[in-house]
PDB file of C-alpha atoms and ligand atoms in Angstrom:
ATOM      1  CA  MET A 344      36.929  84.107  54.205  1.00  0.00           C
ATOM      2  CA  MET A 345      38.002  80.779  55.671  1.00  0.00           C
ATOM      3  CA  VAL A 346      38.566  80.857  59.404  1.00  0.00           C
ATOM      4  CA  ALA A 347      40.833  78.116  60.702  1.00  0.00           C
ATOM      5  CA  VAL A 348      39.498  76.244  63.700  1.00  0.00           C
ATOM      6  CA  THR A 349      41.900  74.318  65.857  1.00  0.00           C
ATOM      7  CA  HIS A 350      40.431  71.176  67.384  1.00  0.00           C
ATOM      8  CA  ILE A 351      41.610  70.514  70.904  1.00  0.00           C
ATOM      9  CA  GLU A 352      41.765  66.960  72.214  1.00  0.00           C
ATOM     10  CA  VAL A 353      42.846  65.390  75.479  1.00  0.00           C
ATOM     11  CA  VAL A 354      44.492  62.022  75.907  1.00  0.00           C
ATOM     12  CA  GLN A 355      46.005  60.444  78.960  1.00  0.00           C
ATOM     13  CA  GLY A 356      49.358  58.735  78.506  1.00  0.00           C
ATOM     14  CA  ASP A 357      52.978  59.108  77.475  1.00  0.00           C
ATOM     15  CA  ILE A 358      53.609  61.847  74.900  1.00  0.00           C
ATOM     16  CA  THR A 359      56.554  59.930  73.407  1.00  0.00           C
ATOM     17  CA  GLN A 360      54.114  57.333  72.060  1.00  0.00           C
ATOM     18  CA  ILE A 361      51.791  59.782  70.261  1.00  0.00           C
ATOM     19  CA  SER A 362      51.709  59.769  66.441  1.00  0.00           C
ATOM     20  CA  VAL A 363      51.419  63.403  65.426  1.00  0.00           C
ATOM     21  CA  ASP A 364      53.508  65.696  63.233  1.00  0.00           C
ATOM     22  CA  ALA A 365      55.208  67.338  66.202  1.00  0.00           C
ATOM     23  CA  ILE A 366      55.370  66.774  69.936  1.00  0.00           C
ATOM     24  CA  VAL A 367      56.347  69.605  72.229  1.00  0.00           C
ATOM     25  CA  ASN A 368      59.024  69.129  74.863  1.00  0.00           C
ATOM     26  CA  ALA A 369      58.900  70.990  78.179  1.00  0.00           C
ATOM     27  CA  ALA A 370      62.669  71.507  78.033  1.00  0.00           C
ATOM     28  CA  ASN A 371      64.981  73.775  79.982  1.00  0.00           C
ATOM     29  CA  SER A 372      67.076  76.630  78.567  1.00  0.00           C
ATOM     30  CA  GLY A 373      70.175  74.477  78.266  1.00  0.00           C
ATOM     31  CA  LEU A 374      68.440  72.154  75.794  1.00  0.00           C
ATOM     32  CA  LEU A 375      70.760  69.314  76.781  1.00  0.00           C
ATOM     33  CA  GLY A 376      68.206  67.113  78.513  1.00  0.00           C
ATOM     34  CA  GLY A 377      66.644  66.964  81.948  1.00  0.00           C
ATOM     35  CA  GLY A 378      64.068  65.106  83.978  1.00  0.00           C
ATOM     36  CA  GLY A 379      60.338  64.632  83.500  1.00  0.00           C
ATOM     37  CA  VAL A 380      58.968  64.719  79.997  1.00  0.00           C
ATOM     38  CA  ASP A 381      62.311  66.034  78.656  1.00  0.00           C
ATOM     39  CA  GLY A 382      64.149  62.934  79.869  1.00  0.00           C
ATOM     40  CA  ALA A 383      61.411  60.666  78.529  1.00  0.00           C
ATOM     41  CA  ILE A 384      61.596  62.266  75.057  1.00  0.00           C
ATOM     42  CA  HIS A 385      65.389  61.951  74.834  1.00  0.00           C
ATOM     43  CA  ARG A 386      65.323  58.350  76.098  1.00  0.00           C
ATOM     44  CA  ALA A 387      62.620  57.265  73.678  1.00  0.00           C
ATOM     45  CA  GLY A 388      63.790  59.362  70.718  1.00  0.00           C
ATOM     46  CA  GLY A 389      67.451  58.379  70.907  1.00  0.00           C
ATOM     47  CA  PRO A 390      70.715  60.351  70.541  1.00  0.00           C
ATOM     48  CA  GLU A 391      69.833  62.182  67.306  1.00  0.00           C
ATOM     49  CA  ILE A 392      67.691  64.674  69.228  1.00  0.00           C
ATOM     50  CA  LEU A 393      70.456  65.541  71.686  1.00  0.00           C
ATOM     51  CA  ALA A 394      72.971  65.806  68.841  1.00  0.00           C
ATOM     52  CA  GLU A 395      70.781  68.388  67.113  1.00  0.00           C
ATOM     53  CA  CYS A 396      70.247  70.279  70.387  1.00  0.00           C
ATOM     54  CA  ARG A 397      74.049  70.393  70.856  1.00  0.00           C
ATOM     55  CA  ARG A 398      74.455  71.786  67.332  1.00  0.00           C
ATOM     56  CA  LEU A 399      71.876  74.470  68.111  1.00  0.00           C
ATOM     57  CA  ARG A 400      73.839  75.434  71.243  1.00  0.00           C
ATOM     58  CA  GLU A 401      77.013  75.675  69.147  1.00  0.00           C
ATOM     59  CA  THR A 402      75.357  77.832  66.482  1.00  0.00           C
ATOM     60  CA  ALA A 403      72.107  79.777  66.824  1.00  0.00           C
ATOM     61  CA  LEU A 404      71.602  79.410  70.598  1.00  0.00           C
ATOM     62  CA  PRO A 405      74.961  79.751  72.409  1.00  0.00           C
ATOM     63  CA  ASP A 406      73.195  81.061  75.522  1.00  0.00           C
ATOM     64  CA  GLY A 407      70.398  78.502  75.326  1.00  0.00           C
ATOM     65  CA  LEU A 408      66.721  78.880  74.541  1.00  0.00           C
ATOM     66  CA  PRO A 409      65.068  81.780  76.389  1.00  0.00           C
ATOM     67  CA  THR A 410      62.051  81.095  78.591  1.00  0.00           C
ATOM     68  CA  GLY A 411      58.872  81.364  76.517  1.00  0.00           C
ATOM     69  CA  ASP A 412      60.606  80.622  73.220  1.00  0.00           C
ATOM     70  CA  ALA A 413      60.603  77.450  71.070  1.00  0.00           C
ATOM     71  CA  VAL A 414      62.814  75.644  68.556  1.00  0.00           C
ATOM     72  CA  ALA A 415      62.372  72.459  66.517  1.00  0.00           C
ATOM     73  CA  THR A 416      64.620  69.434  66.031  1.00  0.00           C
ATOM     74  CA  THR A 417      64.251  65.980  64.560  1.00  0.00           C
ATOM     75  CA  ALA A 418      62.187  63.536  66.611  1.00  0.00           C
ATOM     76  CA  GLY A 419      64.761  60.769  66.126  1.00  0.00           C
ATOM     77  CA  ARG A 420      63.037  57.419  66.374  1.00  0.00           C
ATOM     78  CA  LEU A 421      59.807  58.734  67.885  1.00  0.00           C
ATOM     79  CA  PRO A 422      56.597  58.314  65.864  1.00  0.00           C
ATOM     80  CA  ALA A 423      56.409  62.110  65.502  1.00  0.00           C
ATOM     81  CA  ARG A 424      58.392  63.901  62.799  1.00  0.00           C
ATOM     82  CA  TRP A 425      59.624  66.806  64.922  1.00  0.00           C
ATOM     83  CA  VAL A 426      60.175  67.702  68.543  1.00  0.00           C
ATOM     84  CA  ILE A 427      59.464  71.355  69.306  1.00  0.00           C
ATOM     85  CA  HIS A 428      61.437  72.258  72.420  1.00  0.00           C
ATOM     86  CA  THR A 429      60.075  75.075  74.529  1.00  0.00           C
ATOM     87  CA  VAL A 430      60.944  76.469  77.942  1.00  0.00           C
ATOM     88  CA  GLY A 431      58.181  77.252  80.385  1.00  0.00           C
ATOM     89  CA  PRO A 432      58.741  79.511  83.383  1.00  0.00           C
ATOM     90  CA  VAL A 433      59.425  78.222  86.873  1.00  0.00           C
ATOM     91  CA  TYR A 434      56.295  79.009  88.913  1.00  0.00           C
ATOM     92  CA  SER A 435      56.587  81.942  91.284  1.00  0.00           C
ATOM     93  CA  ALA A 436      53.974  82.782  93.903  1.00  0.00           C
ATOM     94  CA  GLY A 437      55.322  86.347  94.101  1.00  0.00           C
ATOM     95  CA  GLU A 438      55.505  87.236  90.402  1.00  0.00           C
ATOM     96  CA  ASP A 439      52.978  86.646  87.607  1.00  0.00           C
ATOM     97  CA  ARG A 440      54.852  84.754  84.904  1.00  0.00           C
ATOM     98  CA  SER A 441      51.772  83.553  83.045  1.00  0.00           C
ATOM     99  CA  HIS A 442      52.695  85.589  79.913  1.00  0.00           C
ATOM    100  CA  LEU A 443      55.816  83.410  79.656  1.00  0.00           C
ATOM    101  CA  LEU A 444      53.804  80.221  80.061  1.00  0.00           C
ATOM    102  CA  ARG A 445      51.378  81.333  77.355  1.00  0.00           C
ATOM    103  CA  SER A 446      54.297  82.336  75.149  1.00  0.00           C
ATOM    104  CA  ALA A 447      55.702  78.792  75.424  1.00  0.00           C
ATOM    105  CA  TYR A 448      52.466  77.560  73.805  1.00  0.00           C
ATOM    106  CA  THR A 449      52.105  80.304  71.208  1.00  0.00           C
ATOM    107  CA  ARG A 450      55.775  80.222  70.136  1.00  0.00           C
ATOM    108  CA  SER A 451      55.582  76.432  69.833  1.00  0.00           C
ATOM    109  CA  LEU A 452      52.553  76.814  67.575  1.00  0.00           C
ATOM    110  CA  GLU A 453      54.342  79.457  65.489  1.00  0.00           C
ATOM    111  CA  VAL A 454      57.229  77.029  64.997  1.00  0.00           C
ATOM    112  CA  ALA A 455      54.692  74.314  64.117  1.00  0.00           C
ATOM    113  CA  ASP A 456      53.127  76.655  61.534  1.00  0.00           C
ATOM    114  CA  THR A 457      56.554  77.317  60.027  1.00  0.00           C
ATOM    115  CA  LEU A 458      57.147  73.568  59.729  1.00  0.00           C
ATOM    116  CA  GLY A 459      53.715  72.974  58.229  1.00  0.00           C
ATOM    117  CA  ALA A 460      52.737  70.664  61.101  1.00  0.00           C
ATOM    118  CA  ARG A 461      49.006  69.997  61.203  1.00  0.00           C
ATOM    119  CA  ALA A 462      48.778  67.887  64.369  1.00  0.00           C
ATOM    120  CA  VAL A 463      50.742  68.843  67.477  1.00  0.00           C
ATOM    121  CA  ALA A 464      50.801  67.287  70.953  1.00  0.00           C
ATOM    122  CA  PHE A 465      51.678  69.218  74.117  1.00  0.00           C
ATOM    123  CA  PRO A 466      52.488  68.144  77.648  1.00  0.00           C
ATOM    124  CA  LEU A 467      51.315  70.464  80.429  1.00  0.00           C
ATOM    125  CA  ILE A 468      54.280  72.817  80.376  1.00  0.00           C
ATOM    126  CA  SER A 469      55.696  73.952  83.743  1.00  0.00           C
ATOM    127  CA  SER A 470      53.283  71.730  85.692  1.00  0.00           C
ATOM    128  CA  GLY A 471      55.932  69.251  86.873  1.00  0.00           C
ATOM    129  CA  VAL A 472      59.331  70.149  88.299  1.00  0.00           C
ATOM    130  CA  TYR A 473      58.671  73.848  87.513  1.00  0.00           C
ATOM    131  CA  GLY A 474      55.831  73.790  90.028  1.00  0.00           C
ATOM    132  CA  TRP A 475      52.947  75.519  88.228  1.00  0.00           C
ATOM    133  CA  PRO A 476      49.622  74.690  89.977  1.00  0.00           C
ATOM    134  CA  ALA A 477      47.823  72.150  87.801  1.00  0.00           C
ATOM    135  CA  ALA A 478      44.438  73.857  87.413  1.00  0.00           C
ATOM    136  CA  ASP A 479      45.985  77.145  86.296  1.00  0.00           C
ATOM    137  CA  ALA A 480      48.546  75.365  84.082  1.00  0.00           C
ATOM    138  CA  VAL A 481      45.593  73.773  82.277  1.00  0.00           C
ATOM    139  CA  HIS A 482      43.693  77.076  82.046  1.00  0.00           C
ATOM    140  CA  GLN A 483      46.723  78.927  80.613  1.00  0.00           C
ATOM    141  CA  ALA A 484      47.399  76.086  78.160  1.00  0.00           C
ATOM    142  CA  VAL A 485      43.886  75.883  76.729  1.00  0.00           C
ATOM    143  CA  THR A 486      43.315  79.628  76.484  1.00  0.00           C
ATOM    144  CA  ALA A 487      46.757  80.231  74.936  1.00  0.00           C
ATOM    145  CA  VAL A 488      46.037  77.661  72.216  1.00  0.00           C
ATOM    146  CA  ARG A 489      42.513  78.987  71.599  1.00  0.00           C
ATOM    147  CA  ASP A 490      43.743  82.571  71.277  1.00  0.00           C
ATOM    148  CA  SER A 491      46.810  81.732  69.175  1.00  0.00           C
ATOM    149  CA  GLY A 492      45.474  82.033  65.611  1.00  0.00           C
ATOM    150  CA  THR A 493      47.568  79.009  64.609  1.00  0.00           C
ATOM    151  CA  SER A 494      47.042  77.044  61.393  1.00  0.00           C
ATOM    152  CA  VAL A 495      47.590  73.782  63.309  1.00  0.00           C
ATOM    153  CA  GLU A 496      44.439  71.700  62.861  1.00  0.00           C
ATOM    154  CA  THR A 497      44.586  69.490  65.932  1.00  0.00           C
ATOM    155  CA  VAL A 498      46.222  70.156  69.264  1.00  0.00           C
ATOM    156  CA  THR A 499      46.348  67.169  71.595  1.00  0.00           C
ATOM    157  CA  PHE A 500      47.052  67.796  75.263  1.00  0.00           C
ATOM    158  CA  VAL A 501      48.714  64.742  76.716  1.00  0.00           C
ATOM    159  CA  ALA A 502      47.993  64.371  80.423  1.00  0.00           C
ATOM    160  CA  PHE A 503      50.376  62.047  82.209  1.00  0.00           C
ATOM    161  CA  GLY A 504      47.894  61.291  84.993  1.00  0.00           C
ATOM    162  CA  ALA A 505      44.142  60.943  85.432  1.00  0.00           C
ATOM    163  CA  ASP A 506      43.885  64.073  87.615  1.00  0.00           C
ATOM    164  CA  MET A 507      45.433  66.253  84.891  1.00  0.00           C
ATOM    165  CA  ALA A 508      43.232  64.646  82.231  1.00  0.00           C
ATOM    166  CA  GLY A 509      40.152  65.444  84.343  1.00  0.00           C
ATOM    167  CA  LEU A 510      41.188  69.081  84.768  1.00  0.00           C
ATOM    168  CA  LEU A 511      41.671  69.371  81.006  1.00  0.00           C
ATOM    169  CA  GLN A 512      38.249  67.854  80.274  1.00  0.00           C
ATOM    170  CA  ASP A 513      36.674  70.332  82.707  1.00  0.00           C
ATOM    171  CA  GLU A 514      38.484  73.272  81.103  1.00  0.00           C
ATOM    172  CA  LEU A 515      37.313  72.245  77.622  1.00  0.00           C
ATOM    173  CA  ARG A 516      33.672  71.864  78.631  1.00  0.00           C
TER     174      ARG A 516
HETATM  175  P1  LIG B1767      58.407  71.312  83.731  1.00  0.00           P
HETATM  176  O1  LIG B1767      59.855  71.392  84.120  1.00  0.00           O
HETATM  177  O2  LIG B1767      58.052  72.234  82.579  1.00  0.00           O
HETATM  178  O3  LIG B1767      57.489  71.415  84.892  1.00  0.00           O
HETATM  179  P2  LIG B1767      58.075  68.376  83.680  1.00  0.00           P
HETATM  180  O4  LIG B1767      58.591  67.442  82.647  1.00  0.00           O
HETATM  181  O5  LIG B1767      58.631  68.270  85.045  1.00  0.00           O
HETATM  182  O6  LIG B1767      58.272  69.850  83.060  1.00  0.00           O
HETATM  183  O7  LIG B1767      56.492  68.230  83.777  1.00  0.00           O
HETATM  184  C1  LIG B1767      55.590  68.737  82.829  1.00  0.00           C
HETATM  185  C2  LIG B1767      54.372  67.830  82.793  1.00  0.00           C
HETATM  186  O8  LIG B1767      54.671  66.701  81.978  1.00  0.00           O
HETATM  187  C3  LIG B1767      53.947  67.277  84.148  1.00  0.00           C
HETATM  188  O9  LIG B1767      52.528  67.377  84.231  1.00  0.00           O
HETATM  189  C4  LIG B1767      54.398  65.816  84.104  1.00  0.00           C
HETATM  190  O10 LIG B1767      53.547  64.976  84.877  1.00  0.00           O
HETATM  191  C5  LIG B1767      54.223  65.520  82.628  1.00  0.00           C
HETATM  192  N1  LIG B1767      54.984  64.389  82.072  1.00  0.00           N
HETATM  193  C6  LIG B1767      56.113  63.789  82.537  1.00  0.00           C
HETATM  194  N2  LIG B1767      56.474  62.780  81.704  1.00  0.00           N
HETATM  195  C7  LIG B1767      55.560  62.756  80.692  1.00  0.00           C
HETATM  196  C8  LIG B1767      55.376  61.949  79.531  1.00  0.00           C
HETATM  197  N3  LIG B1767      56.214  60.952  79.217  1.00  0.00           N
HETATM  198  N4  LIG B1767      54.308  62.209  78.719  1.00  0.00           N
HETATM  199  C9  LIG B1767      53.467  63.225  79.004  1.00  0.00           C
HETATM  200  N5  LIG B1767      53.579  64.015  80.066  1.00  0.00           N
HETATM  201  C10 LIG B1767      54.616  63.788  80.916  1.00  0.00           C
END
């Protein structure tokens, strides 16, 4: 029996510039844009992405995308073919929401499998405005991908800064 192995890579930079089949957006439930990586993706990808998000809100997702779930749209003028929007949890010191953070990764990979995407790039979901501590955000991300059983061949984690890239390299060692 063939066992699929997903290669995991780390690059430092801007996820909007990465040439892969699909990039993942750390969106919010409203799907209509926001700050951080979400804003960067909509700015770089152009209005087609927002138009498709609006159509999703008018049809399949009137209440928005639930935390831990994922949905794909066009990538507009980005080098990628698709944007997979997912919603990570807001970090809470009093409640363990790590299952939702892991679900954001695994649901994104399930959507990628449905699309037939072979190379997918992720930002570090929830590690910005949503406040997840960086070291644990990296640990949850890498273990969720490793345990996912996805058919995606290459997952690239895109660290925006050198500190995050270093944490990812440590986690992969
Ligand atoms: P969240 O609301 O899920 O925390 P953010 O967009 O605020 O999402 O941050 C998620 C991570 O994405 C943070 O580590 C942030 O530094 C990083 N980030 C922001 N812009 C980009 C970008 N253009 N490319 C890659 N990563 C980015």
